[in-house]
XYZ file of C-alpha atoms in Angstrom:
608
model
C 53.083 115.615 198.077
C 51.135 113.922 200.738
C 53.529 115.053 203.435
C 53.377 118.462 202.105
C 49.553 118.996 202.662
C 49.707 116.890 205.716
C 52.591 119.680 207.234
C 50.549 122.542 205.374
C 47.184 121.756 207.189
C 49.287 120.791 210.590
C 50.787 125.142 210.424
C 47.359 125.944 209.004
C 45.533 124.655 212.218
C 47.975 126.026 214.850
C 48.351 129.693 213.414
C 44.363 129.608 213.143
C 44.942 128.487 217.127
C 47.083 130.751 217.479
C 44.712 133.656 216.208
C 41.698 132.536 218.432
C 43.571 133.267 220.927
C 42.502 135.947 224.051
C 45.153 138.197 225.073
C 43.985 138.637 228.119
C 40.531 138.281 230.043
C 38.564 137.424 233.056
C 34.890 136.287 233.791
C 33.274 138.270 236.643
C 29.672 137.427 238.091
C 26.839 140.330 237.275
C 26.577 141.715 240.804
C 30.710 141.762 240.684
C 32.237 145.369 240.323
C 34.960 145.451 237.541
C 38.183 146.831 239.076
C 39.828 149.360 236.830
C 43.020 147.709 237.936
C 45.037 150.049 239.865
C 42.828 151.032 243.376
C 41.003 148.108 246.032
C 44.088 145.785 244.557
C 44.550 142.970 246.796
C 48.380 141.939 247.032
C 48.675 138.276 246.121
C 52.554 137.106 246.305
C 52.148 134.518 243.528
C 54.618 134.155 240.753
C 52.443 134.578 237.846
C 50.977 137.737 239.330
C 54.144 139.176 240.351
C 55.030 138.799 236.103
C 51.916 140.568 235.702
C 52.516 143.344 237.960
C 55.693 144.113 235.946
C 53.998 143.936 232.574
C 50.677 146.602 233.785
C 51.854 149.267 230.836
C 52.157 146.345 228.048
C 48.730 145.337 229.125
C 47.199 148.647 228.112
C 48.761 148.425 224.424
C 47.809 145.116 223.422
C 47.501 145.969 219.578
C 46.737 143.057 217.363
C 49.206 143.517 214.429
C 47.696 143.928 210.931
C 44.136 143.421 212.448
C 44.386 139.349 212.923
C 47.889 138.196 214.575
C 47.563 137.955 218.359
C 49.130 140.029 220.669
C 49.917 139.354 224.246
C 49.411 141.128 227.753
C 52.183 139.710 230.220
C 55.569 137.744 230.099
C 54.717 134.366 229.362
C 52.443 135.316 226.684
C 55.692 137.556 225.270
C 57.782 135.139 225.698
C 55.203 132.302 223.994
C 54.834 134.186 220.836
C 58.588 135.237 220.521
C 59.087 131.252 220.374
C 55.709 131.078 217.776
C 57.403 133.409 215.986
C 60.956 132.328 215.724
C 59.393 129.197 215.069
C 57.338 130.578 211.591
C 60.355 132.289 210.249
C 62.483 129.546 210.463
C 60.630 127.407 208.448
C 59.555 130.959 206.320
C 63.186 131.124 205.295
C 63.691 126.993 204.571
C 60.364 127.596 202.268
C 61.929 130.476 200.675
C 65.398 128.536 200.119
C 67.535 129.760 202.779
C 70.396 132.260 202.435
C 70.349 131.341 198.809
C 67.823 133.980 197.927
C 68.153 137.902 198.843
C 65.258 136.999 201.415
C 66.718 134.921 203.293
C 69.925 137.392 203.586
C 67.824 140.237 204.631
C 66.227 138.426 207.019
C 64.522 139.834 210.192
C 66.822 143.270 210.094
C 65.668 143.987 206.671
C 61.856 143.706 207.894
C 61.744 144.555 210.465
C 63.904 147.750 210.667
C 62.444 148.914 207.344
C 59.405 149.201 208.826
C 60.487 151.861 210.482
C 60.647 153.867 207.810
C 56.732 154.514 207.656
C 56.033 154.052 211.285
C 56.106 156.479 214.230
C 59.519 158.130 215.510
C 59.372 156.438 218.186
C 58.284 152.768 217.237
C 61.161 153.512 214.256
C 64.127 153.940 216.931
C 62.269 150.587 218.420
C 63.300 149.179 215.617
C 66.128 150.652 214.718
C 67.757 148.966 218.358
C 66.145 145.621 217.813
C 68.703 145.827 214.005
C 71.552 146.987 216.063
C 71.092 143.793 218.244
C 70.152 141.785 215.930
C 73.039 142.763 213.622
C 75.682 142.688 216.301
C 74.326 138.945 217.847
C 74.123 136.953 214.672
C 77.643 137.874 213.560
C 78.936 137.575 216.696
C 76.984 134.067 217.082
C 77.747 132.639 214.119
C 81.736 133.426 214.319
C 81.862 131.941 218.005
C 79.031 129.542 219.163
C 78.404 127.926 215.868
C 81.948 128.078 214.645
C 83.092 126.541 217.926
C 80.186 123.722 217.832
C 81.070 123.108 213.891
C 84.673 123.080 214.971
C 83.781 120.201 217.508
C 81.934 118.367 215.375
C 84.224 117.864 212.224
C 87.940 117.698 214.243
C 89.771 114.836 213.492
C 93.017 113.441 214.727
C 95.940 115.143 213.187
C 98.831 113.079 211.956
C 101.887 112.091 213.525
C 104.665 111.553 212.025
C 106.297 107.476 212.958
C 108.819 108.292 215.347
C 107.901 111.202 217.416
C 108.571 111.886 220.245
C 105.768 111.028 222.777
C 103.842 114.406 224.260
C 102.336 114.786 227.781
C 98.457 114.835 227.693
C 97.403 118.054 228.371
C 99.544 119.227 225.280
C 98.270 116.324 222.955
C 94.778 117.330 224.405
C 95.061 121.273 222.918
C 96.945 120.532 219.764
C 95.768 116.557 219.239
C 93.062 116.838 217.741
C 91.352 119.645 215.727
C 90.020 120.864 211.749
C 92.107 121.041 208.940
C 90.783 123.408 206.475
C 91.978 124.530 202.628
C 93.023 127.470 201.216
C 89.913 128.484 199.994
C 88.101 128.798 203.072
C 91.383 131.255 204.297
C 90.291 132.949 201.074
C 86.891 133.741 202.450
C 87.804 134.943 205.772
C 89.992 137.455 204.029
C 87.019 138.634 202.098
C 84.884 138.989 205.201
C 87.505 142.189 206.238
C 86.440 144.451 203.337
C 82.579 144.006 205.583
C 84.265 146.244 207.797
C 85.092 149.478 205.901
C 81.513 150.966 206.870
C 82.230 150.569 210.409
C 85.142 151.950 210.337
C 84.064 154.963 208.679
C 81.195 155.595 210.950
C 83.082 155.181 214.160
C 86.453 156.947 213.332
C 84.483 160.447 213.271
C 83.466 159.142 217.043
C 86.924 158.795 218.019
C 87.576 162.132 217.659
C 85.508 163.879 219.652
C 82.381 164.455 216.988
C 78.991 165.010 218.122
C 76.547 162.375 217.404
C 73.529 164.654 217.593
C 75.910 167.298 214.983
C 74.977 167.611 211.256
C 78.871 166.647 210.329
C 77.850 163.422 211.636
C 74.623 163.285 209.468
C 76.887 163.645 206.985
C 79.430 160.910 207.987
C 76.474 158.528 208.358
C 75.572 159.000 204.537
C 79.085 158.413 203.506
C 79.017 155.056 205.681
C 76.026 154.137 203.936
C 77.945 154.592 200.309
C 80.637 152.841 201.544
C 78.310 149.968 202.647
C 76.555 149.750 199.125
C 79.570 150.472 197.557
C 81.177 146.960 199.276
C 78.178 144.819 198.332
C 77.963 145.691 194.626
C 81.792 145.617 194.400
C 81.726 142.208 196.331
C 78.655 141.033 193.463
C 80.894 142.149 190.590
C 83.863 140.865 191.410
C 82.197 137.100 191.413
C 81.777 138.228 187.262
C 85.426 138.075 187.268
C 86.017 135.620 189.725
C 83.362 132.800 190.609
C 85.561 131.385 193.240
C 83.052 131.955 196.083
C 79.943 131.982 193.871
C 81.260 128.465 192.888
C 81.966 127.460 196.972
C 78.508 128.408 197.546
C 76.916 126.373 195.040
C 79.084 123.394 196.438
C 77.778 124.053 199.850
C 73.962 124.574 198.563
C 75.085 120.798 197.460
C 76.050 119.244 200.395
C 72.947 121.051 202.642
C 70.724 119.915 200.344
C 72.011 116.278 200.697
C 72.207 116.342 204.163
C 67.966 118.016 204.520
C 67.055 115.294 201.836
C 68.697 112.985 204.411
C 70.565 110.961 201.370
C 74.009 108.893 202.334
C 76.871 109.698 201.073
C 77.543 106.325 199.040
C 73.985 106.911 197.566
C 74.510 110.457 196.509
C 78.011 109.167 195.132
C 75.958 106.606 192.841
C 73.417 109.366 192.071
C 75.782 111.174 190.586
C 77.619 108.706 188.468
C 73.717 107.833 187.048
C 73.170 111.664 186.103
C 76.646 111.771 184.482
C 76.507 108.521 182.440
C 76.010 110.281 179.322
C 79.131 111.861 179.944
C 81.202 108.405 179.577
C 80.878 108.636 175.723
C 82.633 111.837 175.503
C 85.423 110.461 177.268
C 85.796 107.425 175.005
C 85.560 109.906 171.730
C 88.751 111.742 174.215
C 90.314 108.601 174.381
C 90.062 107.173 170.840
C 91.507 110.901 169.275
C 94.719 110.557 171.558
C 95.229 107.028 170.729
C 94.366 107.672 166.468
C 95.127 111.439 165.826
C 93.441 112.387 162.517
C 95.322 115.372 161.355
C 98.358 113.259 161.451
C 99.513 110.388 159.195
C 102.094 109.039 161.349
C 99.809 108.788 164.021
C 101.169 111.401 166.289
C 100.108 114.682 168.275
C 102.039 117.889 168.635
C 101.971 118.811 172.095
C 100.062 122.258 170.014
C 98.080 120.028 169.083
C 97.184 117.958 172.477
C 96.592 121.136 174.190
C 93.974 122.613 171.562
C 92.249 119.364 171.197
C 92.385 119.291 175.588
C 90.996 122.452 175.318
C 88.168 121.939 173.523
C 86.980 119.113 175.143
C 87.466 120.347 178.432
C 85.327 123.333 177.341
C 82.749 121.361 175.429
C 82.668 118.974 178.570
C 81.708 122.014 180.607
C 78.650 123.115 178.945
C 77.648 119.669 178.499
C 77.691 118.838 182.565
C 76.101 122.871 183.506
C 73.263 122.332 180.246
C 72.944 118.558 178.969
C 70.605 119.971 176.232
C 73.016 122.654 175.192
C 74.359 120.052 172.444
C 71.177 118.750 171.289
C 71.945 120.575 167.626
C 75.777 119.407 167.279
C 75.859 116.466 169.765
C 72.704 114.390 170.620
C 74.601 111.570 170.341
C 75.869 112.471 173.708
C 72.464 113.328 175.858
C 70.323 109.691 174.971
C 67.162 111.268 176.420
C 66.733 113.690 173.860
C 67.865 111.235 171.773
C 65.203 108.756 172.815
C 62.598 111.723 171.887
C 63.437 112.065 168.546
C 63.724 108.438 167.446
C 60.121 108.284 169.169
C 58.942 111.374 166.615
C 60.830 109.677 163.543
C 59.302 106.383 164.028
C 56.193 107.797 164.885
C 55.900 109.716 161.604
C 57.426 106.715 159.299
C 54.948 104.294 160.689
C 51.932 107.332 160.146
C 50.548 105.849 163.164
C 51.184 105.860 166.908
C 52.662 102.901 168.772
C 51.192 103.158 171.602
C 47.562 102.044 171.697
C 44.830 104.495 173.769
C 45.589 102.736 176.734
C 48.910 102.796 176.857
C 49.959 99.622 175.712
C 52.417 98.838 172.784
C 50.729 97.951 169.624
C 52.536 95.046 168.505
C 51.093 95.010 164.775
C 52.183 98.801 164.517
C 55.418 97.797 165.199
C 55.782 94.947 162.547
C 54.616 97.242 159.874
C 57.392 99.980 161.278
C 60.129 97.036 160.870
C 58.495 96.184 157.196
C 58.911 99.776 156.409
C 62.644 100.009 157.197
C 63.267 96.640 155.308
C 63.705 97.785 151.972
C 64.637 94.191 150.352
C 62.238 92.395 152.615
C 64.577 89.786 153.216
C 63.365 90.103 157.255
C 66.895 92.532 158.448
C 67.271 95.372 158.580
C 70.776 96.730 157.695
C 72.809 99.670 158.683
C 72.642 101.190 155.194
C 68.647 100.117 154.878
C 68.610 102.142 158.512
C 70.325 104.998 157.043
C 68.327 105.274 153.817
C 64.795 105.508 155.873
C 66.380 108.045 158.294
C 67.370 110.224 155.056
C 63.746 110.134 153.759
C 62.340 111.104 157.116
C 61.482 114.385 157.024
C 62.535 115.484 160.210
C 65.471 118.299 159.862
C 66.954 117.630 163.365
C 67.264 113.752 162.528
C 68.410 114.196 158.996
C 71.621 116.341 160.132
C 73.012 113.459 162.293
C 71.601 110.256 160.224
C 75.225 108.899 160.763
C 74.903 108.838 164.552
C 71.485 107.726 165.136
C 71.701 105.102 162.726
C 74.842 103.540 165.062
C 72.932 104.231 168.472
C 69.788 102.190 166.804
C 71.958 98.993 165.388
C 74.189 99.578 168.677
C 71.047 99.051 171.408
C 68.581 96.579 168.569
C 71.562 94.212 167.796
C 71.401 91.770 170.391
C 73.728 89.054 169.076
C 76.032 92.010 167.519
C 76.550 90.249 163.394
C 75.671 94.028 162.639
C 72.301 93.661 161.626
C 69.190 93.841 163.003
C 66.118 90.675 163.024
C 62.478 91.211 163.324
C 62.534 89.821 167.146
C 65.436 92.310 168.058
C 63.831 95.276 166.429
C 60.345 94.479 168.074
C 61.943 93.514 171.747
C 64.427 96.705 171.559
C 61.322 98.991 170.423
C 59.021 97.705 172.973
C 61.692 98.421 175.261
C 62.447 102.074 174.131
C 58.940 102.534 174.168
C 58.844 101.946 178.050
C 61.639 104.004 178.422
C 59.751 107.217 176.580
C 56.902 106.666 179.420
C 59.305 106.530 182.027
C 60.537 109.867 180.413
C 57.182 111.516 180.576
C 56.193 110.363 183.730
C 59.532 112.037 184.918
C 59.153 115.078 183.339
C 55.754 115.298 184.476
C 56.841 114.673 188.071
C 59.251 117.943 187.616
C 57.214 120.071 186.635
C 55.108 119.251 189.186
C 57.580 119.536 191.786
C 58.678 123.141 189.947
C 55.251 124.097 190.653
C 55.768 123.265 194.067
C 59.310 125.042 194.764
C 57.555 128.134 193.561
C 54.251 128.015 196.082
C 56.875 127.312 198.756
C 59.156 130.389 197.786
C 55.931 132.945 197.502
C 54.513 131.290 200.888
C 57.982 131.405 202.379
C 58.782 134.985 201.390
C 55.233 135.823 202.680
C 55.947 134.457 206.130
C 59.190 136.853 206.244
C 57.843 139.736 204.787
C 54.360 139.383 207.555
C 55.753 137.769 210.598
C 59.654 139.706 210.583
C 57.457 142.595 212.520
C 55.397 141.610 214.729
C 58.251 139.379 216.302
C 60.406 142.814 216.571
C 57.127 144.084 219.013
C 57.023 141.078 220.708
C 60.890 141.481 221.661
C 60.063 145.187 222.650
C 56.943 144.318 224.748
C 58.981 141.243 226.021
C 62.252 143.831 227.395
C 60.095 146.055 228.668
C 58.788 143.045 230.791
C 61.730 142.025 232.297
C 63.111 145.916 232.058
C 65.702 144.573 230.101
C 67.116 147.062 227.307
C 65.665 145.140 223.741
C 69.151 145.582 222.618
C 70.522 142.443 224.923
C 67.038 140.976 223.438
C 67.700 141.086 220.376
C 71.070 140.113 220.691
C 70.652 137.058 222.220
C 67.348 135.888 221.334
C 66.361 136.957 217.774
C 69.804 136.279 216.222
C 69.027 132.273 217.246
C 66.230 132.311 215.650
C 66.889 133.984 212.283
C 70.467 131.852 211.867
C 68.778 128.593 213.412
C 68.445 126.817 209.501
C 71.745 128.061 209.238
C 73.386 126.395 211.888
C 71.322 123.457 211.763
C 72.639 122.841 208.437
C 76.048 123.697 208.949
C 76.333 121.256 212.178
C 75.204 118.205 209.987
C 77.621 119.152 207.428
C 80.357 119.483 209.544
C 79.365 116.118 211.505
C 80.307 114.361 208.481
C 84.137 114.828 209.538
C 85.252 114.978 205.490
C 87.719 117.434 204.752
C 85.952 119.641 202.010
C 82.904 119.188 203.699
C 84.039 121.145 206.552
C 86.033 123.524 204.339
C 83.181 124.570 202.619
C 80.903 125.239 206.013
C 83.771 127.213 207.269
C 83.756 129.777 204.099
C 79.662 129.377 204.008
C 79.940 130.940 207.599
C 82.302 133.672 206.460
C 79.967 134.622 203.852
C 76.788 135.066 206.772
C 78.600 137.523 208.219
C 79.907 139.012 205.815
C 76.457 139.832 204.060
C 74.982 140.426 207.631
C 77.639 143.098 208.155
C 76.846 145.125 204.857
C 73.171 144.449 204.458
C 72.313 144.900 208.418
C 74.305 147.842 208.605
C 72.761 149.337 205.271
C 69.414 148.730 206.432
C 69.989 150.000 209.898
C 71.615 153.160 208.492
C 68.818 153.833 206.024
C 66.803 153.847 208.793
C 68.903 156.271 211.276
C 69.496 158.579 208.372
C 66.365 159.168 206.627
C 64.360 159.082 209.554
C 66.340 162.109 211.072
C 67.669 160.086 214.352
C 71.124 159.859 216.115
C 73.500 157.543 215.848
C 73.930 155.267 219.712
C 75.768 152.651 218.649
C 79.270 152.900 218.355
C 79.550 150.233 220.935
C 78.127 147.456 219.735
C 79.685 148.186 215.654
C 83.002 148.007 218.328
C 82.051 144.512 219.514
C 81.397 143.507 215.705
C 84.561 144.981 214.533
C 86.806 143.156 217.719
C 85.095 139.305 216.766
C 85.793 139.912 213.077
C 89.091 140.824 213.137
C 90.063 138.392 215.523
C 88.181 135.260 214.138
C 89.289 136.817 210.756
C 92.880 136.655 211.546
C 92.840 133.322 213.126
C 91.022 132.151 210.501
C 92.642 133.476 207.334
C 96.603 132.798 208.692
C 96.198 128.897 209.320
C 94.897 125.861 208.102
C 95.151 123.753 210.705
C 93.154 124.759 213.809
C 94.154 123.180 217.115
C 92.026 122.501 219.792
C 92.978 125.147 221.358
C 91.408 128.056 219.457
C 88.241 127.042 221.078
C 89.355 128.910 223.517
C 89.192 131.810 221.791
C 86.095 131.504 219.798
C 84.101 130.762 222.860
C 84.916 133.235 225.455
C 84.436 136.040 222.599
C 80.466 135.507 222.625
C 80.232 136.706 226.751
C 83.216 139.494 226.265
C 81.446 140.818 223.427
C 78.134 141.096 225.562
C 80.486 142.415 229.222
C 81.963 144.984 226.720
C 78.522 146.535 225.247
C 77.562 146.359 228.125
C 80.100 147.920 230.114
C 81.694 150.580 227.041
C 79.485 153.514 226.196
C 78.836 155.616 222.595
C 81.848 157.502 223.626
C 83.991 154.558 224.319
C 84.584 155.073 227.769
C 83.864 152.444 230.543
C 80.501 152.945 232.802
């Protein structure tokens, strides 16, 4: 919690830096005559003035957005708060969870290019070109760069069979070494195709010979944008029927959040057998009804009868691992916390008196009188049946249902020496230990809920961030282009896409460090999925914008580009298993063609 206020305070002090600051400004002396910055110019060849030469229109629309951000009058200052920027929203979408959530999905193109929706005409094509670019780059960078860097990062030596023959080094250097991925992850990249349909339908009209600017093509882009929501909702309904990649994702949303909490892997291993201890009895109950069948007197099982009883556990296993209080009617012999709650409430209410004094301690005289009450015959043990009889006249309908069970966790932790019954010494050291155990259980739950309360001021702060700063970074790419005179297409293609997928590939470069098998099987398909939801949603938003804003359609082009690096990074990658070295060399070299072809290929499809 410390760390958390100290980090809060740290952002809190640089964006209030940030908003002191002066766009732009110079002192003059009284008697000196304020230029009005275009006549009695003297020409100074310096660098920083030659910058702000080529920025003279930006400086006349320095705007501060929403009243308080800061805005900037020449390159560097662009440039500084593009960085500032980037820099917010990537730790906007860790506070808001990442790609987990819808926010972190929608990202910058959602927006920023639904601002255009209420802005000016021409501000909304602005924005409408920093989507396409932003759209275009982070599928494009996440199925070349960052594949290619997770690809070098988790290849391993492949095996070779004892024997072979020997191969030169140049060939052992391509197909050596590489990743080995399962069949899941070809899955995925099979999905990723059906991101495509709404980019086909949009650009086959094109092909043809049909008029952007013509209201035929209005039309086509409304069916494009059906076919776009049409291939999200069908891909979130299928996962109903099939939770293969709903269940991948939660497996990767595993592993990233071992790797950010910075936890080894033989610590998270004995984390995990902790959590699932209270799973071990089930498996003993599984083992003692195979070994002594009740149904049968000859002490056999029908292999009906195997599978049903399989079945069920399996099933009732299930529930118990996803919900460990689902069985807390039926089972609670299998979940002890809940367990250790109860007794706490029964013994509490047979004593009619707490055993814990005000400050905290145990009350050791409470606790003799509690072992007094259970001893019936007063002959200083207490039996199983004497156990049994005081649960029964407890009036506690939760307890009374399962007096069987709790009556053989009790004797099984209080008997100490195991003769099967329990002595005044046993039952006081075993209480005064359960006892410490139900404060160790508060204190815990107490720390979750604080942390709960924490998770959800991150998410609100988080989604803040995204929903405030996603804009004013789109101006500062426009102002920034116009700069350099650099169309804010290549802008936001190159820049803004590293930003907005910077947690993301961050995350998946750790993950895929680790070198383990499903490890980098599962940051393959995770990367199949980014694209594929930045291919509907980016397109959706992009097109909402275009159609409902009455503008034409300019970019065939780059939906082109997106189309080419899909299908061939979704062939390579849904065909094979086993990647070589040497499709690096055609992951890589896809990120500059892509850029050469946009830049080179018109709306029309014909070279420039």
């Amino acid at each position: 919690m410390g760390k958390l206020v100290a980090r809060t305070a740290f952002y809190s002090s640089f964006f209030l830096f940030l908003l002191n600051t002066v766009a732009g400004g110079r002192s003059l002396q009284h008697e000196q005559q304020v230029s009005d910055g275009r006549h009695d110019h003297e020409a100074v060849s310096t660098f920083l003035l030659n910058i702000k030469e080529t920025s003279d229109d930006s400086e006349e629309n320095c705007e501060q957005m929403y009243g308080f951000l800061p805005c900037s009058r020449n390159l560097p200052g662009h440039l500084f708060l593009i960085v500032v920027y980037e820099y917010l929203l990537y730790h906007g979408e860790s506070y808001a969870g990442g790609d987990g959530r819808i926010f972190g999905v929608l990202g910058n193109n959602f927006f920023g290019a639904t601002s255009g929706l209420t802005t000016s005409t021409e501000k909304a094509q602005d924005y409408v070109v920093t989507g396409a670019g932003l759209l275009a780059g982070s599928s494009i960078l996440l199925l070349t760069v960052l594949w290619g860097i997770c690809f070098i990062c988790g290849r391993t030596k492949f095996y070779v069979k004892p024997g072979s023959k020997p191969r030169n080094q140049a060939f052992q250097l391509l197909t050596g070494s590489g990743v080995v991925t399962d069949a899941e992850t070809s899955y995925h990249a099979k999905v990723m195709f059906f991101s495509l349909i709404p980019f086909l339908v949009i650009l086959l009209p094109s092909v043809f010979g049909l008029s952007y600017s013509s209201q035929e093509y209005k039309t086509v882009i409304l069916v494009s944008l059906s076919a776009a929501v049409i291939c999200l909702f069908a891909y979130f309904y299928y996962q109903i029927f099939d939770d293969r990649i709903q269940n991948r994702r939660l497996e990767y949303a595993e592993v990233e959040r071992k790797i950010e909490l910075h936890v080894p892997f033989y610590e998270v291993q004995a984390l995990m057998l902790d959590r699932e201890k209270h799973l071990l009895i089930r498996q003993k109950d599984m083992e003692k009804t195979l070994k002594y069948p009740e149904n049968n007197d000859d002490r056999t099982m029908t292999r009906g009868e195997f599978y049903d009883t399989f079945e069920e556990w399996l099933d009732v296993t299930r529930i118990l691992i996803d919900d460990p209080y689902s069985l807390d009617k039926s089972g609670t012999e299998y979940n002890q916390n809940k367990l250790i709650e109860h007794i706490s409430l029964m013994m509490e209410r047979a004593s009619g008196q707490k055993l814990l004094k005000e400050n905290g301690a145990r009350d050791e005289s409470a606790i003799d009188r509690f072992f007094e009450r259970i001893d019936s015959n007063h002959d200083g043990f207490i039996t199983q049946s004497e156990l049994k009889n005081f649960i029964m006249e407890v009036n506690y309908e939760e307890i009374v249902l399962m007096e069987d069970e709790i009556a053989d966790i009790i004797i099984r932790h209080l008997d100490i020496d195991g003769n099967g019954d329990i002595d005044k010494h046993e039952f006081k050291s075993g209480v005064m230990r359960w006892l410490k155990e139900i404060d160790h259980l508060a204190s815990r739950k107490h720390k979750l809920q604080r942390n709960q309360l924490t998770a959800i001021t991150l998410l609100i702060v988080g989604i803040f961030m995204l929903t405030v700063l996603a804009e004013p970074l789109v101006e500062s790419v426009r102002k920034f282009s116009e700069s350099v005179r650099i169309k804010t297409f290549y802008v936001s293609f190159i820049l803004v896409p590293l930003a907005t997928n910077a947690r993301t590939a961050i995350a998946a470069i750790r993950a895929a460090s680790q070198k383990r098998h499903q490890t980098t099987s599962l940051t393959f398909s995770e990367i199949y999925h980014k694209v594929f939801m930045n291919n509907i949603l980016g397109f959706s938003v992009l097109v909402s914008v275009i159609y409902f804003r009455g503008l034409t359609w300019h970019f065939s082009a780059e939906i082109l580009v997106v189309i080419i690096v899909c299908v061939v990074m979704g062939i390579l990658a849904s065909s094979r298993s086993k990647f070589p070295n040497w499709t690096l060399f055609v992951a890589f070299p896809l990120y500059p063609l892509s850029l050469v072809v946009v830049y080179f290929v018109d709306d029309t499809f014909r070279i420039t």
